[in-house]
Amino acid sequence: MIEQLLNLLNIEIVKVILAAVIMVAVTLLHVAYLTYAERKIIARMQQRLGPNRVGPRGLLQPFADMLKLIFKEDVIPKAVDKPTFWVAPFISLVCAGAGVALIPIWKNFVLSNINVGLLFILALSGLGSYGILLAGWSSNSRYALLGGLREGAQVISYEIAMSLALLSVVLMAGSFNLGDIVNAQLNSPFKIYLIPQIIGFFVFMISAVAECNRTPFDLPEAEQELVAGYFTEYSGMRFALFYLAEYAGMIVMSALAVTCFLGGWAGPFDIPYIPFFWFFLKFYFILFCYIWIRATLPRYRYDQVMGLGWKILIPLGLANVFLTAIFKLIF
Amino acid sequence: MSGWINKLKDQFSSVVLEVQLDKDYPTVICNREGFLDLIKHLKEEKGFTYLIDLCGVDYLNYKHKKFEERFEVVYHLYNLDTKELIRLKVRIKEDDCWHYSVTPLWKTANWFEREVYDMFGIKFEGHPDLRRVLMPEDWEGYPLRKDYPLYLDEEQEWAVYKGLVEKTKMERGK
Amino acid sequence: MSLALEINKKQLNEDSWEEPYFINMGPQHPSTHGVLRLLLQLEGETIVGCDPIIGQLHRGVEKLAENLNYNQAIVLSDRLDYIASAANNIAFALAFEKLMGLKVPRRARLIRTIVCEMARICNHLLWLATHALDIGAMTVFLYCFRDREWLLNIFEKICGARLTHTYVRVGGVRLDFTQEIIDDLYKFTEEFPNRIPDYETLIDINRIWLKRTKNIAVVSAEEAINLGLTGPCLRGSGVPYDVRKFRPYDAYDEVEFIVPTGKNGDTYDRYRVRMEEMRQSNYIIKQCLDKLPETEGEPILAEGAPDLLMPKRLKEPKPMPVPKKGVVFRGADKPIVPVGEAFAAIESPKGELSVYVVSDGSSNPWRLRIRTPSFVHISAIPELTKGHMIADLVAIIGTLDIVLGDSDR
């Protein structure tokens, strides 16, 4: 009996499914507690308490929110384009969350170790904007349409800057495979790419913030201008899906930053029995930075965001690729 | 200050009806005809560049009234250099209920005049966009007039609202 | 509404296939500061036409006041600009006192000045909070509310109310300051100047803040006067007009303060002016507090101030009791209040608030005209937004500091 079970476990597909379930659960848990952490941290920065009613220190708040949103009425306005309206949040969430599968959390733990991992993540994050565009278009609301248009423009411009920043990483590592990139970093003289690729790192981080529609680039959902931007007409669980997508996007981008610039799972010394320690430490630090930025900065204006993207970040990224290529040629 | 105001009476003898200097601020009561010339003179020559307020007053059945016209349009002008405040009054008859607009001189008069029109029904000639500002566009009557009823014995239905209700009922029926 | 009609008409004439893109911003919108409705015509994100539609909060204060007596009208004034209601109280009271020829005791004038400046700080804190939130800086909002709370608590000690005070009476104030309030205020004036840098560090040299506020809604001095802008909006354009200096009321002729002005007349200058005004207000409060002991024991209500006593509403008219001196009854034959008119203006935190009152001798005003700063400022929005974007519109609404209760009356 037990042997049979073990045999079953040995089959590749079961392993993959098991790992996928764990990964999804871990990701969703992270998303849930990221919202909690954000509310708590920002509350502390703003001298208030944050959620503290549900469970000890408000720890069960994410679940309460989730239940509330699931049981809320799913209002669908009359004038919307229904199929698109239904499918848009799922496109958003899937594209934002699927990237997690490619992140090597540890040298022996990566869900799908494909050769073009980096390209795949970039493609997914580009596709994610379809969800938002479709949501904006199908809502048949003027605010939503404006939000969708803003998102379209923003994603296109920041996608380029981000790709350029990652391209120099690829140039240095010589591979698109994320595991290989980490290994290449460990063999490089500085151990992490943050030091040689400091320009690339900042271009990447700014673009990542813009890519996730976080403050100061949260124009598509700018509450004070466009009410709620592209999801003005959404309610209940569909509304929550967009939120999940935003936070899943943050998680993927932070993990990508850790993998490509901060040396992935490696640390100055090994922590026994906790192989993921260093990865998560860096990962949480970057997530904290996202929240920190949100509590501090005002919002850019639409044309200023475009200006920043095209006039500063893309030239910087290009120059960085050029420099990296030259150094690579010389050494 | 009183010197030049008295001179004003000579200069615009056909416009200025009366100058009252015993009030809290010097008050000039003017004729409607030629009023624009007077106020332009005050703005451009005398430096009263700032129009503080423009409002209407209804004197229907006012116990201490000494004139026959029903309405007054009251202007408060201010000179930022000499720190002088002057009050202009124009009296408007009920059956001839219009006045000249000062919106070409002051942009701020735009909404003030709209409000006077809204509340008293005094039309302003030369106003670019004279429509109600505080009340709904289709409101009947002018609320700040003294003969506007404070309450009605029976309820009156708001025609537009009624139409909307019927329209929604029709749509729901479908 | 007319803007839409006009454009539709044009459309029909020109036989153009391009549809103008309208957005109905408000009356329910997070950043229109109430129930302001803006009909916008857009080209992309740029605003081509703007038509503010107000009146959703119209309660007919002017008409109501004609049917209430003078002290009751002050209650209405709270509901105008509910963020700085003490200032409104004072504007009404000043006009009525001028009409009745009352001389307010010095202690009451000092107290009024303190309360007015407290209201100014309250208002500017709330303005900064919402303006920063409109531009996206969330933390400033909560910092400002933290300190506003402090002032509101002091207000609660003074008169029992936090927002709608009705603290000022015709001829004085309702209650005297106790020692506890004075101590609290001293503590506040000591600490508050240290709090202002807290807000400034977050936004003052922030590049995004500068980008969002510099050269937005630039108004030249002449243009500002022409548009009727007052208060910090006018002073941001470099005109040092301040009713407190130009036509001093209450105790403003006794205190020293500077009227801060800007240079460029853009949103950033208006922000700087308001920040500076908070410091000056704090200074004024301090001076008044120092002078308060000199007037210890003085009355706080003027001689002959109208009483609050009102006849009960009776089904059948009964002979009224013989009025005491100063008691106001409706419809008395003999004029109770001098017949005539009076005009009084104050520098309310948002701009110039003026009250013009006409009396017919009875206990009720014949006509009460309130010129509110928000009304005029909203009328300036179409001029200011020309060529700006939606995001700027939000900043402009914020910088004008409008309250819809104030504009709709």
mmCIF file of C-alpha atoms in Angstrom, chain C residues 166-328:
data_model
loop_
_atom_site.group_PDB
_atom_site.id
_atom_site.type_symbol
_atom_site.label_atom_id
_atom_site.label_comp_id
_atom_site.label_asym_id
_atom_site.label_seq_id
_atom_site.Cartn_x
_atom_site.Cartn_y
_atom_site.Cartn_z
ATOM 1 C CA THR C 166 -22.454 78.638 17.254
ATOM 2 C CA TYR C 167 -20.055 80.066 19.774
ATOM 3 C CA VAL C 168 -20.391 83.683 18.741
ATOM 4 C CA ARG C 169 -23.400 85.721 19.735
ATOM 5 C CA VAL C 170 -24.544 89.051 18.394
ATOM 6 C CA GLY C 171 -22.605 91.386 20.655
ATOM 7 C CA GLY C 172 -20.029 88.995 21.990
ATOM 8 C CA VAL C 173 -19.458 85.345 22.660
ATOM 9 C CA ARG C 174 -21.450 82.760 24.497
ATOM 10 C CA LEU C 175 -19.084 81.492 27.158
ATOM 11 C CA ASP C 176 -15.952 82.820 28.751
ATOM 12 C CA PHE C 177 -12.606 81.062 28.466
ATOM 13 C CA THR C 178 -11.648 79.050 31.511
ATOM 14 C CA GLN C 179 -8.096 78.729 32.758
ATOM 15 C CA GLU C 180 -7.982 75.157 31.455
ATOM 16 C CA ILE C 181 -8.697 76.285 27.918
ATOM 17 C CA ILE C 182 -6.071 78.977 28.123
ATOM 18 C CA ASP C 183 -3.512 76.439 29.338
ATOM 19 C CA ASP C 184 -4.446 74.062 26.539
ATOM 20 C CA LEU C 185 -4.109 76.788 23.974
ATOM 21 C CA TYR C 186 -0.724 77.822 25.328
ATOM 22 C CA LYS C 187 0.413 74.241 25.039
ATOM 23 C CA PHE C 188 -0.877 74.094 21.517
ATOM 24 C CA THR C 189 0.827 77.304 20.421
ATOM 25 C CA GLU C 190 4.082 76.036 21.896
ATOM 26 C CA GLU C 191 3.948 72.740 20.090
ATOM 27 C CA PHE C 192 2.234 73.498 16.811
ATOM 28 C CA PRO C 193 5.130 75.348 15.095
ATOM 29 C CA ASN C 194 7.163 72.153 15.523
ATOM 30 C CA ARG C 195 4.474 70.151 13.776
ATOM 31 C CA ILE C 196 4.423 72.189 10.577
ATOM 32 C CA PRO C 197 7.897 70.993 9.473
ATOM 33 C CA ASP C 198 6.512 67.449 9.738
ATOM 34 C CA TYR C 199 4.193 68.068 6.842
ATOM 35 C CA GLU C 200 6.690 70.134 4.941
ATOM 36 C CA THR C 201 9.389 67.490 4.960
ATOM 37 C CA LEU C 202 7.013 65.089 3.302
ATOM 38 C CA ILE C 203 6.034 67.296 0.406
ATOM 39 C CA ASP C 204 7.898 70.556 0.321
ATOM 40 C CA ILE C 205 10.964 69.447 -1.612
ATOM 41 C CA ASN C 206 9.441 66.309 -3.027
ATOM 42 C CA ARG C 207 10.133 66.321 -6.747
ATOM 43 C CA ILE C 208 6.779 64.819 -7.600
ATOM 44 C CA TRP C 209 4.959 67.357 -5.473
ATOM 45 C CA LEU C 210 6.864 70.169 -7.173
ATOM 46 C CA LYS C 211 6.101 68.760 -10.589
ATOM 47 C CA ARG C 212 2.452 68.495 -9.771
ATOM 48 C CA THR C 213 2.068 71.968 -8.280
ATOM 49 C CA LYS C 214 4.550 74.288 -9.986
ATOM 50 C CA ASN C 215 3.110 76.163 -12.945
ATOM 51 C CA ILE C 216 -0.316 74.660 -12.458
ATOM 52 C CA ALA C 217 -3.235 77.077 -12.667
ATOM 53 C CA VAL C 218 -1.110 80.193 -12.857
ATOM 54 C CA VAL C 219 -3.102 83.345 -12.158
ATOM 55 C CA SER C 220 -1.653 86.811 -12.565
ATOM 56 C CA ALA C 221 -2.504 89.463 -10.007
ATOM 57 C CA GLU C 222 -4.910 91.369 -12.295
ATOM 58 C CA GLU C 223 -6.555 88.173 -13.422
ATOM 59 C CA ALA C 224 -7.011 87.035 -9.847
ATOM 60 C CA ILE C 225 -8.701 90.287 -8.860
ATOM 61 C CA ASN C 226 -10.855 90.147 -11.954
ATOM 62 C CA LEU C 227 -11.905 86.616 -11.158
ATOM 63 C CA GLY C 228 -12.742 87.660 -7.628
ATOM 64 C CA LEU C 229 -10.305 85.272 -5.988
ATOM 65 C CA THR C 230 -9.656 86.176 -2.387
ATOM 66 C CA GLY C 231 -7.747 84.858 0.541
ATOM 67 C CA PRO C 232 -4.694 82.696 -0.026
ATOM 68 C CA CYS C 233 -5.605 82.267 -3.681
ATOM 69 C CA LEU C 234 -5.231 85.983 -4.267
ATOM 70 C CA ARG C 235 -2.197 86.336 -2.041
ATOM 71 C CA GLY C 236 -0.516 83.518 -3.902
ATOM 72 C CA SER C 237 -0.571 85.811 -6.913
ATOM 73 C CA GLY C 238 1.274 88.496 -4.989
ATOM 74 C CA VAL C 239 -1.583 90.809 -3.959
ATOM 75 C CA PRO C 240 -1.259 91.448 -0.219
ATOM 76 C CA TYR C 241 -5.003 91.974 0.231
ATOM 77 C CA ASP C 242 -6.152 90.712 3.569
ATOM 78 C CA VAL C 243 -9.296 92.000 5.239
ATOM 79 C CA ARG C 244 -7.623 91.582 8.596
ATOM 80 C CA LYS C 245 -5.105 94.254 7.593
ATOM 81 C CA PHE C 246 -7.184 96.370 5.236
ATOM 82 C CA ARG C 247 -10.359 96.707 7.295
ATOM 83 C CA PRO C 248 -9.426 95.349 10.741
ATOM 84 C CA TYR C 249 -12.211 93.860 12.783
ATOM 85 C CA ASP C 250 -12.288 92.350 16.253
ATOM 86 C CA ALA C 251 -8.832 92.534 17.770
ATOM 87 C CA TYR C 252 -6.778 92.374 14.600
ATOM 88 C CA ASP C 253 -5.661 95.976 14.948
ATOM 89 C CA GLU C 254 -4.016 95.052 18.247
ATOM 90 C CA VAL C 255 -1.910 92.145 17.036
ATOM 91 C CA GLU C 256 1.095 91.903 14.804
ATOM 92 C CA PHE C 257 1.282 89.548 11.903
ATOM 93 C CA ILE C 258 2.655 89.306 8.411
ATOM 94 C CA VAL C 259 0.514 88.731 5.348
ATOM 95 C CA PRO C 260 2.444 86.162 3.352
ATOM 96 C CA THR C 261 2.317 86.470 -0.425
ATOM 97 C CA GLY C 262 3.504 84.377 -3.322
ATOM 98 C CA LYS C 263 5.164 85.365 -6.568
ATOM 99 C CA ASN C 264 4.067 83.209 -9.467
ATOM 100 C CA GLY C 265 0.464 82.632 -8.542
ATOM 101 C CA ASP C 266 0.646 78.910 -9.125
ATOM 102 C CA THR C 267 -0.552 76.070 -6.987
ATOM 103 C CA TYR C 268 2.761 75.740 -5.214
ATOM 104 C CA ASP C 269 2.741 79.409 -4.155
ATOM 105 C CA ARG C 270 -0.738 79.108 -2.793
ATOM 106 C CA TYR C 271 0.413 76.106 -0.821
ATOM 107 C CA ARG C 272 3.359 78.058 0.573
ATOM 108 C CA VAL C 273 1.098 80.979 1.502
ATOM 109 C CA ARG C 274 -1.201 78.721 3.469
ATOM 110 C CA MET C 275 1.638 77.030 5.287
ATOM 111 C CA GLU C 276 2.978 80.426 6.276
ATOM 112 C CA GLU C 277 -0.484 81.578 7.328
ATOM 113 C CA MET C 278 -0.696 78.733 9.791
ATOM 114 C CA ARG C 279 2.442 79.978 11.487
ATOM 115 C CA GLN C 280 1.080 83.511 11.576
ATOM 116 C CA SER C 281 -2.234 82.327 12.993
ATOM 117 C CA ASN C 282 -0.385 80.524 15.704
ATOM 118 C CA TYR C 283 1.484 83.723 16.477
ATOM 119 C CA ILE C 284 -1.760 85.718 16.599
ATOM 120 C CA ILE C 285 -3.312 83.248 19.028
ATOM 121 C CA LYS C 286 -0.290 83.575 21.249
ATOM 122 C CA GLN C 287 -0.486 87.365 21.283
ATOM 123 C CA CYS C 288 -4.179 87.320 22.076
ATOM 124 C CA LEU C 289 -3.630 84.854 24.888
ATOM 125 C CA ASP C 290 -1.013 87.152 26.346
ATOM 126 C CA LYS C 291 -3.493 90.027 26.287
ATOM 127 C CA LEU C 292 -6.346 88.068 27.760
ATOM 128 C CA PRO C 293 -5.364 88.504 31.459
ATOM 129 C CA GLU C 294 -5.607 92.304 31.048
ATOM 130 C CA THR C 295 -9.320 91.945 30.437
ATOM 131 C CA GLU C 296 -10.009 89.593 33.318
ATOM 132 C CA GLY C 297 -13.496 90.134 34.665
ATOM 133 C CA GLU C 298 -14.831 92.084 31.709
ATOM 134 C CA PRO C 299 -18.215 91.105 30.335
ATOM 135 C CA ILE C 300 -18.247 88.991 27.213
ATOM 136 C CA LEU C 301 -21.511 90.286 25.829
ATOM 137 C CA ALA C 302 -22.144 93.838 24.707
ATOM 138 C CA GLU C 303 -24.556 96.150 26.478
ATOM 139 C CA GLY C 304 -27.997 95.790 24.920
ATOM 140 C CA ALA C 305 -27.213 92.694 22.925
ATOM 141 C CA PRO C 306 -30.371 90.958 21.709
ATOM 142 C CA ASP C 307 -31.518 88.184 23.957
ATOM 143 C CA LEU C 308 -31.887 84.610 22.891
ATOM 144 C CA LEU C 309 -35.279 84.311 24.515
ATOM 145 C CA MET C 310 -37.891 83.452 21.944
ATOM 146 C CA PRO C 311 -41.658 83.277 22.280
ATOM 147 C CA LYS C 312 -42.982 79.759 22.213
ATOM 148 C CA ARG C 313 -44.866 78.754 19.150
ATOM 149 C CA LEU C 314 -48.537 78.964 20.028
ATOM 150 C CA LYS C 315 -51.491 77.743 18.103
ATOM 151 C CA GLU C 316 -53.535 80.849 18.865
ATOM 152 C CA PRO C 317 -51.878 84.212 19.126
ATOM 153 C CA LYS C 318 -51.840 85.304 22.740
ATOM 154 C CA PRO C 319 -50.817 88.693 24.027
ATOM 155 C CA MET C 320 -47.091 88.657 24.235
ATOM 156 C CA PRO C 321 -45.271 89.427 27.467
ATOM 157 C CA VAL C 322 -43.768 92.848 27.843
ATOM 158 C CA PRO C 323 -40.292 92.583 26.323
ATOM 159 C CA LYS C 324 -37.285 93.202 28.457
ATOM 160 C CA LYS C 325 -34.648 95.536 27.206
ATOM 161 C CA GLY C 326 -32.989 94.062 24.182
ATOM 162 C CA VAL C 327 -35.344 91.152 23.870
ATOM 163 C CA VAL C 328 -36.270 90.582 20.275
#
